[in-house]
Coordinates of C-alpha atoms and ligand atoms in Angstrom, one line a residue:
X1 CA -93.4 15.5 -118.1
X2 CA -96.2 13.9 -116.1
X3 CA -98.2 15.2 -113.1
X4 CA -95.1 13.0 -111.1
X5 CA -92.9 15.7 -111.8
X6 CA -91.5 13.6 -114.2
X7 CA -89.8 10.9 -111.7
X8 CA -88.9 7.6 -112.8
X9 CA -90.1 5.8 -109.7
X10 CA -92.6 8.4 -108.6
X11 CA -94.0 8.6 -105.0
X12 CA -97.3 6.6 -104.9
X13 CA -100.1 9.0 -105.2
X14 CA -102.1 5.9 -105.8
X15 CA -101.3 2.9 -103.0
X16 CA -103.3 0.4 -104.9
X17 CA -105.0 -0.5 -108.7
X18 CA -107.6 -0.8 -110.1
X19 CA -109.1 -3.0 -112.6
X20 CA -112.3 -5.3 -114.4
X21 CA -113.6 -5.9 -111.3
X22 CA -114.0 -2.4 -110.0
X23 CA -115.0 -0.9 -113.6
X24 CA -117.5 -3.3 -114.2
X25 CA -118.8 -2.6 -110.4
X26 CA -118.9 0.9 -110.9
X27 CA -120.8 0.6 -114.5
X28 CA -123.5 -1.5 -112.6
X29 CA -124.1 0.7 -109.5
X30 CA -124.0 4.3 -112.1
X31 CA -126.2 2.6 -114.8
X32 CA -129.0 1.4 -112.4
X33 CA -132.1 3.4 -110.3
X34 CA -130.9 1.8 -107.0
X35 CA -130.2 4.5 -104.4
X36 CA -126.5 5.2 -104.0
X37 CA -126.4 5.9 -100.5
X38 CA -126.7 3.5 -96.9
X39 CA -127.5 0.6 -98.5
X40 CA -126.1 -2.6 -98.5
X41 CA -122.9 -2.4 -99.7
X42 CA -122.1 -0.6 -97.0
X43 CA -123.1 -3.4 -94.8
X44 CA -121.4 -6.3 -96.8
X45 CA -118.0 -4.6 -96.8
X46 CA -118.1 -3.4 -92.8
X47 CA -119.4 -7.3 -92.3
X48 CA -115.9 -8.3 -94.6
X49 CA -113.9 -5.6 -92.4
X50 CA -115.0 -6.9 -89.1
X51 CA -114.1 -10.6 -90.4
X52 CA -111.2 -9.9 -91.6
X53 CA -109.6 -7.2 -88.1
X54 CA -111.1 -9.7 -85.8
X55 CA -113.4 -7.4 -84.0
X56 CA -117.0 -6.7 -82.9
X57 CA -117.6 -3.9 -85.0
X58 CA -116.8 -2.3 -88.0
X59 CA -118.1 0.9 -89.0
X60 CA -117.5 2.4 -92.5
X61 CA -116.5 6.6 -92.4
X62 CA -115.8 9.0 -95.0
X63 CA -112.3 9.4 -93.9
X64 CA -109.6 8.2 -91.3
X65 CA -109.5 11.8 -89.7
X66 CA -113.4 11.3 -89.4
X67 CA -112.8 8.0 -87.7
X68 CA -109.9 9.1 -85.4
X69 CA -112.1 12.2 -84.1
X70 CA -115.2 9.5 -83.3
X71 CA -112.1 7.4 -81.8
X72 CA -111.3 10.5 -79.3
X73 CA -115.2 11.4 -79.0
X74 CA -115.5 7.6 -77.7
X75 CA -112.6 8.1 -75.0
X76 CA -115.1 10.4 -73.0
X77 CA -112.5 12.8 -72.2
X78 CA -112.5 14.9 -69.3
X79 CA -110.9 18.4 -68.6
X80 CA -108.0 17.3 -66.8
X81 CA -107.1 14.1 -68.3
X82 CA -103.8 12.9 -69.8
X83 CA -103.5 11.7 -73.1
X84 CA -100.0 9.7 -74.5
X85 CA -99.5 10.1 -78.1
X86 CA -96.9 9.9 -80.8
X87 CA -95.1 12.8 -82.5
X88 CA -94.2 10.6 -85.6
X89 CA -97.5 10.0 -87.3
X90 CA -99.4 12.1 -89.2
X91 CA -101.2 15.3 -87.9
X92 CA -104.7 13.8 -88.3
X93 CA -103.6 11.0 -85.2
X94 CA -104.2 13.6 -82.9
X95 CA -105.3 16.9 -84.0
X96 CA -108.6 16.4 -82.3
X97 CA -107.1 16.6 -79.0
X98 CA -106.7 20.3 -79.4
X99 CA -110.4 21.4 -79.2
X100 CA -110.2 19.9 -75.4
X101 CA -109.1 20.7 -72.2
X102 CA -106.7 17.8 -71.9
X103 CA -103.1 17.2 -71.2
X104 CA -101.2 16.1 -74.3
X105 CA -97.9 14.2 -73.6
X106 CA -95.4 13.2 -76.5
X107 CA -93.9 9.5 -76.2
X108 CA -90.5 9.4 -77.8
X109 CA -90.4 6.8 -80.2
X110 CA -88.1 3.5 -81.1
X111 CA -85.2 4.6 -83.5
X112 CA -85.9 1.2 -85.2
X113 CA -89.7 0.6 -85.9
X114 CA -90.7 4.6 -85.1
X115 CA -93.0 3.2 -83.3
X116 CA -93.7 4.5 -79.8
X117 CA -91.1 3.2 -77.7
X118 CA -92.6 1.3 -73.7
X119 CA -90.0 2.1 -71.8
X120 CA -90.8 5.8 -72.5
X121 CA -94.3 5.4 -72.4
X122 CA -93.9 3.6 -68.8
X123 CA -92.4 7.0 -67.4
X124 CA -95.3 9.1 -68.7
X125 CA -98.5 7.0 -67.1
X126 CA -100.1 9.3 -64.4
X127 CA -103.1 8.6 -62.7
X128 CA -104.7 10.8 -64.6
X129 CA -104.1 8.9 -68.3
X130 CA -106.5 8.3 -69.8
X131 CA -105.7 7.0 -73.1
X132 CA -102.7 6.1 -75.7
X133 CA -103.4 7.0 -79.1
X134 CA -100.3 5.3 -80.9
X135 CA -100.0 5.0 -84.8
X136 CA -98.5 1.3 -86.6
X137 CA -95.7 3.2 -88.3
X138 CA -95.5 2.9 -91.8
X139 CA -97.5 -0.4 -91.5
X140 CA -95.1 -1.9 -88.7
X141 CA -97.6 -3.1 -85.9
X142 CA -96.3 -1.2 -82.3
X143 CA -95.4 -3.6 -79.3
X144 CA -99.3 -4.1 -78.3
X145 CA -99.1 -6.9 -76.1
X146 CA -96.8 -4.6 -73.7
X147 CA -99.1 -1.2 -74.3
X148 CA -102.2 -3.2 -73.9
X149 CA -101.0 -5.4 -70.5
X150 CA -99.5 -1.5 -69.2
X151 CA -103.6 0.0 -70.1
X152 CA -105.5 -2.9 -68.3
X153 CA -102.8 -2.5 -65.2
X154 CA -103.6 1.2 -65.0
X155 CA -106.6 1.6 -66.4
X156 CA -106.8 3.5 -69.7
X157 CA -108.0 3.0 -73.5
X158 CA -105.5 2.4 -76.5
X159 CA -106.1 3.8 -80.2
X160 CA -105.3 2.5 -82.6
X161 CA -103.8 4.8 -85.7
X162 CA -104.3 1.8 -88.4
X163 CA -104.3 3.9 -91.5
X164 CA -100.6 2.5 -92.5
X165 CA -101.1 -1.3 -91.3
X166 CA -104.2 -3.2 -93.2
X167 CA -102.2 -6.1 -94.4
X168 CA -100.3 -6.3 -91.2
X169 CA -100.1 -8.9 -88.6
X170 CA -99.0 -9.0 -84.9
X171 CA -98.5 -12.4 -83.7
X172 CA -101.1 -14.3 -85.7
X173 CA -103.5 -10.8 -85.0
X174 CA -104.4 -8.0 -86.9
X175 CA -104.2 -4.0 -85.8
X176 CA -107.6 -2.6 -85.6
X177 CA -107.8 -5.3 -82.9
X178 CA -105.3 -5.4 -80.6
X179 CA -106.1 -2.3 -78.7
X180 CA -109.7 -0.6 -77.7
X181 CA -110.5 1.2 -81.0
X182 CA -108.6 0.9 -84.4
X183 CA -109.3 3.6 -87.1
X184 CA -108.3 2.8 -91.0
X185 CA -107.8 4.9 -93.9
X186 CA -109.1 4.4 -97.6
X187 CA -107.4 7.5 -98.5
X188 CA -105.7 7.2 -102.3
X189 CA -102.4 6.9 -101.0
X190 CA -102.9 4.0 -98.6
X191 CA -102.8 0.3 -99.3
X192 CA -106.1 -0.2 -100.3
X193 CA -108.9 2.6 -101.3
X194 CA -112.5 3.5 -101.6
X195 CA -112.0 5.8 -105.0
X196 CA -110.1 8.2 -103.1
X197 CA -111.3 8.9 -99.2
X198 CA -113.0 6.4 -97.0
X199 CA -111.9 5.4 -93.6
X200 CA -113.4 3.0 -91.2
X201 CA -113.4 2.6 -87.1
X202 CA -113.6 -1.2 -85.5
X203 CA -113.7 -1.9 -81.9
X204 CA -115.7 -5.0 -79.5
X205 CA -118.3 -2.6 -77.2
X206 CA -122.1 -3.1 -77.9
X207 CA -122.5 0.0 -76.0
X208 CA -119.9 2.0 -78.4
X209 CA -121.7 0.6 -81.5
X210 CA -125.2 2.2 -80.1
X211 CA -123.2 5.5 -80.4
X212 CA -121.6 5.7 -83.4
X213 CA -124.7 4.1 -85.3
X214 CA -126.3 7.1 -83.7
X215 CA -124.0 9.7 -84.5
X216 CA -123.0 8.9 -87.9
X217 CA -127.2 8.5 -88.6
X218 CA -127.3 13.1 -88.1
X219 CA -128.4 12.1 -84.2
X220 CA -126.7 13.4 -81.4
X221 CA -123.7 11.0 -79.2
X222 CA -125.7 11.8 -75.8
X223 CA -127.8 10.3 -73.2
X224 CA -131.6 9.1 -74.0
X225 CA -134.4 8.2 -72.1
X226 CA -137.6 6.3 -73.1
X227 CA -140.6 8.5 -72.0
X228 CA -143.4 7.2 -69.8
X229 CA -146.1 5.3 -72.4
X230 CA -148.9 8.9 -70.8
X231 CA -146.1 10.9 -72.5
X232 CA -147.7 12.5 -75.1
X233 CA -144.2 14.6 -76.4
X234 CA -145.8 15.6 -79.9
X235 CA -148.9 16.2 -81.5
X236 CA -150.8 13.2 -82.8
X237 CA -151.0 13.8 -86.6
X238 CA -147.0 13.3 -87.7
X239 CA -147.3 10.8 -85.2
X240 CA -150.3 8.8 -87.1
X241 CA -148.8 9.6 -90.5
X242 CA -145.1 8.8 -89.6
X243 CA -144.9 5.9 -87.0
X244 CA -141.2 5.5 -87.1
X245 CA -141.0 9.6 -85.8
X246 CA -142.6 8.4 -83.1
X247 CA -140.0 9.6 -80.9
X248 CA -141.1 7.5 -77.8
X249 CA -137.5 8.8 -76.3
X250 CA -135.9 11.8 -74.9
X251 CA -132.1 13.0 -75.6
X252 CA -131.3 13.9 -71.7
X253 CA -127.5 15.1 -72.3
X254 CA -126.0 16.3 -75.6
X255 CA -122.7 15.3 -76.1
X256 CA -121.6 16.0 -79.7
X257 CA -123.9 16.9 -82.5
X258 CA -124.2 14.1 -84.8
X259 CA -123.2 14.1 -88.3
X260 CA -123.3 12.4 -91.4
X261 CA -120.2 10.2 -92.2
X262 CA -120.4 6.6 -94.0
X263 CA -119.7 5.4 -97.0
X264 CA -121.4 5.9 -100.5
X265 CA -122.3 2.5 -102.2
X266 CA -119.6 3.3 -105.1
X267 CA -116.9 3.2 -102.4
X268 CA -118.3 0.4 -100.6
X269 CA -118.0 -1.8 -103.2
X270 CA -114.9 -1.0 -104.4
X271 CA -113.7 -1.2 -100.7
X272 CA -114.8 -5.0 -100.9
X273 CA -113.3 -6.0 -104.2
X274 CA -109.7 -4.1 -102.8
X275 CA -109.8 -5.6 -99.4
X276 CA -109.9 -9.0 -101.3
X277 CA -106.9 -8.1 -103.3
X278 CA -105.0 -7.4 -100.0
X279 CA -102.9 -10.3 -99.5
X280 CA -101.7 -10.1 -103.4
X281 CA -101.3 -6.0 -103.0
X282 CA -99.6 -6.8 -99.3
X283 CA -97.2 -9.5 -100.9
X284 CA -96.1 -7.1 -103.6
X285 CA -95.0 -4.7 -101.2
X286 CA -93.0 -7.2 -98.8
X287 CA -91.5 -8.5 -101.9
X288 CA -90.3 -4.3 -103.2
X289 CA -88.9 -4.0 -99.4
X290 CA -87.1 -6.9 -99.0
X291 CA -85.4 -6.1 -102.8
X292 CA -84.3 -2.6 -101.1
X293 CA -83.7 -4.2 -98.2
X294 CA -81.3 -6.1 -99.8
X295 CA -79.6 -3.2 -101.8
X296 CA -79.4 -1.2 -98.5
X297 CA -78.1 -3.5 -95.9
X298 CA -75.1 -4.0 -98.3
X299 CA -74.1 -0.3 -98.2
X300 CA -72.1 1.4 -96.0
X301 CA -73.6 4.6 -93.8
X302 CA -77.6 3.1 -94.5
X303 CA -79.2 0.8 -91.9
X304 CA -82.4 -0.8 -92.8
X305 CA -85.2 -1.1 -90.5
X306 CA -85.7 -4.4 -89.1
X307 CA -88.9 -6.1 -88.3
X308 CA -89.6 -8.5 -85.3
X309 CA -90.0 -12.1 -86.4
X310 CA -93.5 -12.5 -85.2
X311 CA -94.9 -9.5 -86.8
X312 CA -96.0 -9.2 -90.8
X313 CA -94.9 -5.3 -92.0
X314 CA -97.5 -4.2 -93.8
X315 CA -95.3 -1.9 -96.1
X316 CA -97.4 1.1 -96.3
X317 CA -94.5 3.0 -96.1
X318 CA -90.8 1.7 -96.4
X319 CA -88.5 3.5 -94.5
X320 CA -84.5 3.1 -94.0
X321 CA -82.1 5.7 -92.0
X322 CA -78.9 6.8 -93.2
X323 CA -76.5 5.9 -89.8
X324 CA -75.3 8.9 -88.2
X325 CA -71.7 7.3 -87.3
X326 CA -71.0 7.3 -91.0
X327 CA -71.0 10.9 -91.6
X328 CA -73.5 10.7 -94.3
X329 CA -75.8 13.8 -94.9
X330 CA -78.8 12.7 -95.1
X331 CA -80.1 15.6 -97.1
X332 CA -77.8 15.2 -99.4
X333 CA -78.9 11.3 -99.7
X334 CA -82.3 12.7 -100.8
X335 CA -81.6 15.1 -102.8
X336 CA -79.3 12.9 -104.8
X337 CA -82.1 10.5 -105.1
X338 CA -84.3 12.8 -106.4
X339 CA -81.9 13.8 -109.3
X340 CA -81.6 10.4 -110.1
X341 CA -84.8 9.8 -111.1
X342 CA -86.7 8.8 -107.6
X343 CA -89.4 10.6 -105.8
X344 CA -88.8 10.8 -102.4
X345 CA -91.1 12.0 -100.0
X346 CA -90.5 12.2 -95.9
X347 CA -92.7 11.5 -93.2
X348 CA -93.7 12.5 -90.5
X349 CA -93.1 16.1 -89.2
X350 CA -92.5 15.2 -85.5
X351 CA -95.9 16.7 -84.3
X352 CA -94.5 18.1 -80.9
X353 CA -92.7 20.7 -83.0
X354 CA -95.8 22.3 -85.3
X355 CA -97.2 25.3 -84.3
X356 CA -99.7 24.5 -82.8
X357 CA -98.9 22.2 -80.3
X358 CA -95.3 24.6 -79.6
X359 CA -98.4 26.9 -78.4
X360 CA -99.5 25.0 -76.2
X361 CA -95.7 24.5 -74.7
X362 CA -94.5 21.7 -76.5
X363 CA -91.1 22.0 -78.2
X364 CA -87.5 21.0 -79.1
X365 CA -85.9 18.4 -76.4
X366 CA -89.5 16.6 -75.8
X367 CA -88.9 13.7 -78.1
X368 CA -84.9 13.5 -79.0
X369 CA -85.4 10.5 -80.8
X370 CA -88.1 11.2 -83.0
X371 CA -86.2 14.8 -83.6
X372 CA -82.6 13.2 -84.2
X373 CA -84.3 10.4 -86.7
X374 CA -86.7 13.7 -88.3
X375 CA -83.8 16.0 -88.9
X376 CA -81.2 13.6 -89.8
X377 CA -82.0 10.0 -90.7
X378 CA -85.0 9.0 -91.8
X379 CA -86.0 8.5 -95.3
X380 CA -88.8 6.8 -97.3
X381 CA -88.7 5.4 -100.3
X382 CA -91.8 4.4 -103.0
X383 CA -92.7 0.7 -102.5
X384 CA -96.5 0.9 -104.0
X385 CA -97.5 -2.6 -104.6
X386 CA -97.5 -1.9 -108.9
X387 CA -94.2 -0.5 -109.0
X388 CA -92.3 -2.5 -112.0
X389 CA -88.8 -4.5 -111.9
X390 CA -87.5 -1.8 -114.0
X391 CA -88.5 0.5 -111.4
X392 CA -87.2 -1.3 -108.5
X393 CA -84.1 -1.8 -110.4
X394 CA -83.6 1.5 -111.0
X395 CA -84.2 2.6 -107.8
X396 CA -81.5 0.1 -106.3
X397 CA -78.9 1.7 -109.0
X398 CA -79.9 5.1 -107.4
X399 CA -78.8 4.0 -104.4
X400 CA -75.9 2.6 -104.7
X401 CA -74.4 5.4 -106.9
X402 CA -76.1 8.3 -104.0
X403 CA -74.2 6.1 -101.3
X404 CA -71.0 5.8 -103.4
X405 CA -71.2 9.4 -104.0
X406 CA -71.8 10.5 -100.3
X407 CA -69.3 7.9 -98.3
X408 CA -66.8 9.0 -100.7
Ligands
PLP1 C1 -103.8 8.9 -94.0 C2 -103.6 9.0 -92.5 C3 -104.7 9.5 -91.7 C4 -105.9 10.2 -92.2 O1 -106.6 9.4 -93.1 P1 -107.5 10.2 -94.2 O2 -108.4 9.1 -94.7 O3 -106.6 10.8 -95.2 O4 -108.3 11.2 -93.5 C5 -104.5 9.4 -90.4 N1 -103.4 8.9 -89.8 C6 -102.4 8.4 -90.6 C7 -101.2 7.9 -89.9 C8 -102.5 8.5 -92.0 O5 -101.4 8.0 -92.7

């Protein structure tokens, strides 16, 4: 028995591997006096990030939930405003959003990509929205060019939940720059990590950069003001011994407290050497999906999901539906995979339906897509990028016996 439970094809607790390259990292950084913390590292591998997303700025956090509540800090919301979201991601998408006075409205999603579907979101734009916060499902990049043309017609900010899609592409781009803000995940789980949590946030405004800098530095996201040069704010002394407290400036308005949130060398530099290995650790999992694609799309009562042609799944998670017509259970389907040997794991909860949002009057009927796919299609399988062909074998066996069994 291992801590898998003892599954043959266990769900990936780990997205990604390590090697030489990170051990031998690791032994340098532990075995020397340097400092371990803000140092340059951290700067190479937000430089590498913003290189390889495409955008202005890149800034390294100690988690994706840490980067997606700077992401909704950023939005400058207001008490009154409207913000669209998706129900099928995970909770840490939009969690945030219920410390504020804002209106939270759930976009039904497509049954195909799970991915917030236009047409819906085109019936929910107010005047008063303000912002889309939208997730790449599973690593499948969301219709952007649409969602971005529909935010510069009326005038609000798209998120991007990127945590699934590093490795993706969207017509020749990459998520994290197709909307306002993109926020990544390092997390152990995901595609690639920084030894277990890490997260980082990219977006183009100068402006925005000043913030976060700020913020993540322990100073406050507000307004300053340089004081006259007669200002004399603080005694002379400090101000002899320590020059750089100077503090020439004056915080006017307080908008959050800031906080401390980058990135420790050690995960740094491992984030480097992994984002490196991305195209190999992407290619792995394209290859895995398109071997179950092929199992699936053979048996009757599963549909696979199908990607557009101009856009490169990233395969953080791969997801097929059993198809309703057929009669299949799909409870059955997993539970029938799980005897045989594979670990199967479902995602997402449709957010509209956890407590916490039903609170605030959300509930059944909101989103009937995301709730039929939830409660009666939907299924993910393991495709980690180190998975073996004994694995993948066996997991193709498993389903074609589960979907003999349950058709029969
Ligand atoms: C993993 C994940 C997050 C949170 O990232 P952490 O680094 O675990 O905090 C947010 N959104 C989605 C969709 C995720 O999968």
């Amino acid at each position: 028995m291992t801590d898998n439970g003892g599954y043959e094809v266990p769900y990936p607790r780990l997205g990604s591997r390590f090697d030489e390259a990170e051990i031998s990292l690791l032994t340098s950084l532990l075995t020397s006096t340097e400092g371990l913390s803000q140092g340059p590292l951290r700067d190479r591998f937000e430089a590498d990030f913003r290189d390889y997303v495409g955008s202005a700025h890149a800034f390294s956090m100690t988690s994706g939930t840490v980067a997606l509540r700077l992401a909704i800090q950023l939005l400058g919301l207001n008490p009154g405003d409207e913000v669209i979201v998706t129900p099928q991601t995970y909770n840490a998408t939009i969690q945030p959003l219920l410390e504020l006075d804002v209106r939270v409205r759930f976009c039904d999603i497509d049954p195909n990509t799970l991915n917030i579907d236009v047409d819906v979101l085109r019936t929910l734009i107010s005047p008063r929205t303000r912002a889309v916060i939208l997730v790449h499902y599973g690593g499948l990049p969301a219709d952007m060019d649409e969602i971005v043309r529909l935010s510069r017609e009326h005038g609000f900010l798209v998120v991007e939940d990127a945590a699934h899609a590093l490795g993706a592409e969207y017509r020749g781009r990459r998520p994290g720059s197709l909307g306002d803000i993109g926020c990544f995940s390092f997390h152990s789980t995901k595609n690639i990590t920084t030894l277990g949590e890490g997260g980082m946030i990219t977006f183009d405004r100068d402006d925005w950069a000043e913030r976060v800098l700020r913020w993540r530095g322990n100073q406050c996201d507000g307004i300053y003001r340089s004081l006259p040069p007669s200002a004399t704010p603080i005694p002379p002394v400090p101000q002899a011994l320590y020059p750089e407290l100077s503090y020439t400036h004056e915080c006017v308005e307080v908008r959050y407290a800031g906080t401390n949130a980058t990135m420790s060398e050690p995960a740094a530099g491992v984030g480097r050497l992994q984002l490196r290995k991305l195209p190999e650790l992407t290619a792995r999992r394209r290859s895995n999906a398109g071997q179950l694609d092929q199992t699936l799309a053979a048996l009757p009562g599963a549909r696979i999901q199908r990607a557009p042609h101009d856009v490169l799944h990233a395969y953080h998670l791969y997801t097929f539906f059993v198809d309703p017509e057929s009669g299949v259970d799909r409870d059955r389907v997993v539970a029938r995979l799980r005897e045989l040997g594979v670990e199967v794991w479902l995602r997402y909860f449709p957010l509209h339906l956890l407590p916490e949002w039903r609170r605030l009057g959300h509930g059944l009927g909101e989103c009937p897509v995301a709730e039929r796919l939830w409660f009666g299609q939907q299924i993910n399988l393991p495709c980690q990028p180190w998975l073996g062909e004994t694995q993948i074998k066996k997991m193709r066996v498993a389903l074609e016996e589960t979907f003999s069994e349950v058709t029969a």
